[in-house]
mmCIF file of C-alpha atoms in Angstrom:
data_model
loop_
_atom_site.group_PDB
_atom_site.id
_atom_site.type_symbol
_atom_site.label_atom_id
_atom_site.label_comp_id
_atom_site.label_asym_id
_atom_site.label_seq_id
_atom_site.Cartn_x
_atom_site.Cartn_y
_atom_site.Cartn_z
ATOM 1 C CA GLN N 71 110.801 81.179 115.626
ATOM 2 C CA VAL N 72 110.215 82.950 112.674
ATOM 3 C CA GLN N 73 106.791 83.318 110.364
ATOM 4 C CA LEU N 74 106.005 85.010 107.145
ATOM 5 C CA VAL N 75 102.200 85.552 106.638
ATOM 6 C CA GLU N 76 101.031 86.441 103.514
ATOM 7 C CA SER N 77 97.509 88.324 102.820
ATOM 8 C CA GLY N 78 95.453 89.733 99.953
ATOM 9 C CA GLY N 79 94.821 86.560 97.666
ATOM 10 C CA ASP N 80 91.303 86.791 96.055
ATOM 11 C CA LEU N 81 89.226 85.969 93.326
ATOM 12 C CA VAL N 82 89.151 88.973 91.007
ATOM 13 C CA GLN N 83 88.151 89.346 86.990
ATOM 14 C CA PRO N 84 90.663 89.594 84.283
ATOM 15 C CA GLY N 85 92.233 93.231 84.073
ATOM 16 C CA GLY N 86 91.725 93.753 87.563
ATOM 17 C CA SER N 87 94.345 94.537 90.370
ATOM 18 C CA LEU N 88 95.107 92.905 93.784
ATOM 19 C CA ARG N 89 97.786 93.746 96.211
ATOM 20 C CA LEU N 90 99.378 90.965 98.212
ATOM 21 C CA SER N 91 101.238 91.486 101.645
ATOM 22 C CA CYS N 92 103.653 89.256 103.652
ATOM 23 C CA ALA N 93 104.948 89.966 107.207
ATOM 24 C CA ALA N 94 107.688 88.465 108.717
ATOM 25 C CA SER N 95 107.808 88.230 112.426
ATOM 26 C CA GLY N 96 109.895 86.653 115.130
ATOM 27 C CA SER N 97 113.294 86.636 116.092
ATOM 28 C CA ILE N 98 115.167 88.555 113.113
ATOM 29 C CA PHE N 99 118.402 90.074 112.876
ATOM 30 C CA SER N 100 118.230 91.190 108.999
ATOM 31 C CA ILE N 101 116.435 90.141 105.910
ATOM 32 C CA ASP N 102 118.291 89.917 103.026
ATOM 33 C CA ALA N 103 116.312 89.198 99.632
ATOM 34 C CA MET N 104 112.391 88.934 99.665
ATOM 35 C CA GLY N 105 110.326 87.719 96.740
ATOM 36 C CA TRP N 106 107.247 86.232 95.712
ATOM 37 C CA TYR N 107 107.054 82.797 93.828
ATOM 38 C CA ARG N 108 103.896 81.293 92.519
ATOM 39 C CA GLN N 109 102.539 77.419 91.871
ATOM 40 C CA ALA N 110 99.555 76.934 89.553
ATOM 41 C CA PRO N 111 98.234 73.282 89.585
ATOM 42 C CA GLY N 112 100.178 70.647 88.012
ATOM 43 C CA LYS N 113 103.009 73.169 87.580
ATOM 44 C CA GLN N 114 106.269 73.809 89.252
ATOM 45 C CA ARG N 115 106.876 76.784 91.805
ATOM 46 C CA GLU N 116 108.496 79.807 89.743
ATOM 47 C CA LEU N 117 109.798 82.785 90.682
ATOM 48 C CA VAL N 118 107.627 86.412 90.284
ATOM 49 C CA ALA N 119 109.406 89.075 91.705
ATOM 50 C CA SER N 120 112.563 89.406 93.903
ATOM 51 C CA ILE N 121 113.787 92.430 95.706
ATOM 52 C CA PRO N 122 116.903 92.493 97.601
ATOM 53 C CA SER N 123 117.884 94.751 100.729
ATOM 54 C CA GLY N 124 119.729 97.170 98.436
ATOM 55 C CA GLY N 125 119.652 97.070 94.481
ATOM 56 C CA SER N 126 117.182 96.545 91.609
ATOM 57 C CA THR N 127 114.299 94.092 91.495
ATOM 58 C CA THR N 128 113.848 90.887 89.170
ATOM 59 C CA TYR N 129 110.528 89.776 87.677
ATOM 60 C CA ALA N 130 109.293 86.895 85.639
ATOM 61 C CA ASP N 131 108.791 87.955 81.860
ATOM 62 C CA SER N 132 105.380 87.199 82.249
ATOM 63 C CA VAL N 133 104.577 89.481 84.868
ATOM 64 C CA GLU N 134 107.190 92.252 83.763
ATOM 65 C CA GLY N 135 105.149 95.672 83.324
ATOM 66 C CA ARG N 136 102.170 94.370 85.166
ATOM 67 C CA PHE N 137 103.345 93.586 88.605
ATOM 68 C CA ALA N 138 105.670 95.573 90.571
ATOM 69 C CA ILE N 139 107.332 94.359 93.974
ATOM 70 C CA SER N 140 108.262 96.728 96.889
ATOM 71 C CA ARG N 141 109.030 96.512 100.554
ATOM 72 C CA ASP N 142 109.133 98.166 103.854
ATOM 73 C CA ASN N 143 112.190 97.170 105.929
ATOM 74 C CA ALA N 144 110.821 99.040 108.887
ATOM 75 C CA LYS N 145 107.675 96.368 109.212
ATOM 76 C CA ASN N 146 109.826 93.432 107.631
ATOM 77 C CA THR N 147 106.994 93.281 104.800
ATOM 78 C CA VAL N 148 107.166 92.690 101.018
ATOM 79 C CA TYR N 149 104.219 93.547 98.728
ATOM 80 C CA LEU N 150 103.337 92.593 95.468
ATOM 81 C CA GLN N 151 101.100 94.826 93.222
ATOM 82 C CA MET N 152 99.427 93.025 90.536
ATOM 83 C CA ASN N 153 97.632 94.821 87.628
ATOM 84 C CA SER N 154 95.980 93.896 84.252
ATOM 85 C CA LEU N 155 95.627 90.148 85.893
ATOM 86 C CA LYS N 156 95.074 87.492 83.451
ATOM 87 C CA PRO N 157 93.333 83.987 84.008
ATOM 88 C CA GLU N 158 97.081 82.782 83.598
ATOM 89 C CA ASP N 159 98.157 84.177 86.819
ATOM 90 C CA THR N 160 95.883 82.130 88.608
ATOM 91 C CA ALA N 161 98.191 80.301 91.070
ATOM 92 C CA VAL N 162 98.754 79.912 94.791
ATOM 93 C CA TYR N 163 101.590 82.958 95.773
ATOM 94 C CA TYR N 164 104.152 82.358 98.373
ATOM 95 C CA CYS N 165 106.342 84.963 100.002
ATOM 96 C CA ASN N 166 110.185 83.998 100.569
ATOM 97 C CA ALA N 167 112.602 85.655 102.687
ATOM 98 C CA ASN N 168 116.443 85.066 103.198
ATOM 99 C CA LEU N 169 116.924 86.462 106.503
ATOM 100 C CA ARG N 170 119.316 86.212 109.612
ATOM 101 C CA ARG N 171 117.935 85.175 112.841
ATOM 102 C CA PHE N 172 120.734 86.347 114.881
ATOM 103 C CA ILE N 173 124.008 88.543 114.193
ATOM 104 C CA ILE N 174 125.957 84.962 114.058
ATOM 105 C CA SER N 175 123.549 83.363 111.955
ATOM 106 C CA SER N 176 123.681 82.098 108.298
ATOM 107 C CA PRO N 177 121.357 83.337 105.995
ATOM 108 C CA ARG N 178 118.380 80.833 106.063
ATOM 109 C CA GLU N 179 115.687 80.890 103.350
ATOM 110 C CA TYR N 180 111.881 80.866 104.833
ATOM 111 C CA TRP N 181 108.311 80.486 103.204
ATOM 112 C CA GLY N 182 104.840 81.595 103.993
ATOM 113 C CA GLN N 183 102.015 79.232 103.680
ATOM 114 C CA GLY N 184 100.549 80.672 100.393
ATOM 115 C CA THR N 185 97.751 82.867 99.330
ATOM 116 C CA GLN N 186 95.382 81.664 96.368
ATOM 117 C CA VAL N 187 94.964 84.295 93.583
ATOM 118 C CA THR N 188 92.082 83.287 91.155
ATOM 119 C CA VAL N 189 91.727 85.292 87.999
ATOM 120 C CA SER N 190 88.258 84.401 86.247
ATOM 121 C CA SER N 191 85.276 85.888 85.046
#
């Protein structure tokens, strides 16, 4: 069993900051890429940022320069620091991890349950 548990979502004023966390737990051999997606009401889920086990990060154009993704491999945790938040950042944010449960396993994608971020005055 593998679980991804997000935390840190909240109501924040425009221009404010939030830090999201996502911890992966359970039977995990290795984690390849980790990332954050978001889904606003009436819109499709979109990639916000991703970070591989090694290499450079990727950001959506809409968050480039405002958000920063990082990970702590020892804790199987990925973070999303969100600064200069805008009302259009309002969405449910989902954690994603591509991981292997055992040494012989093929990589598989797992999702968290989502955490609500609301940017409003």
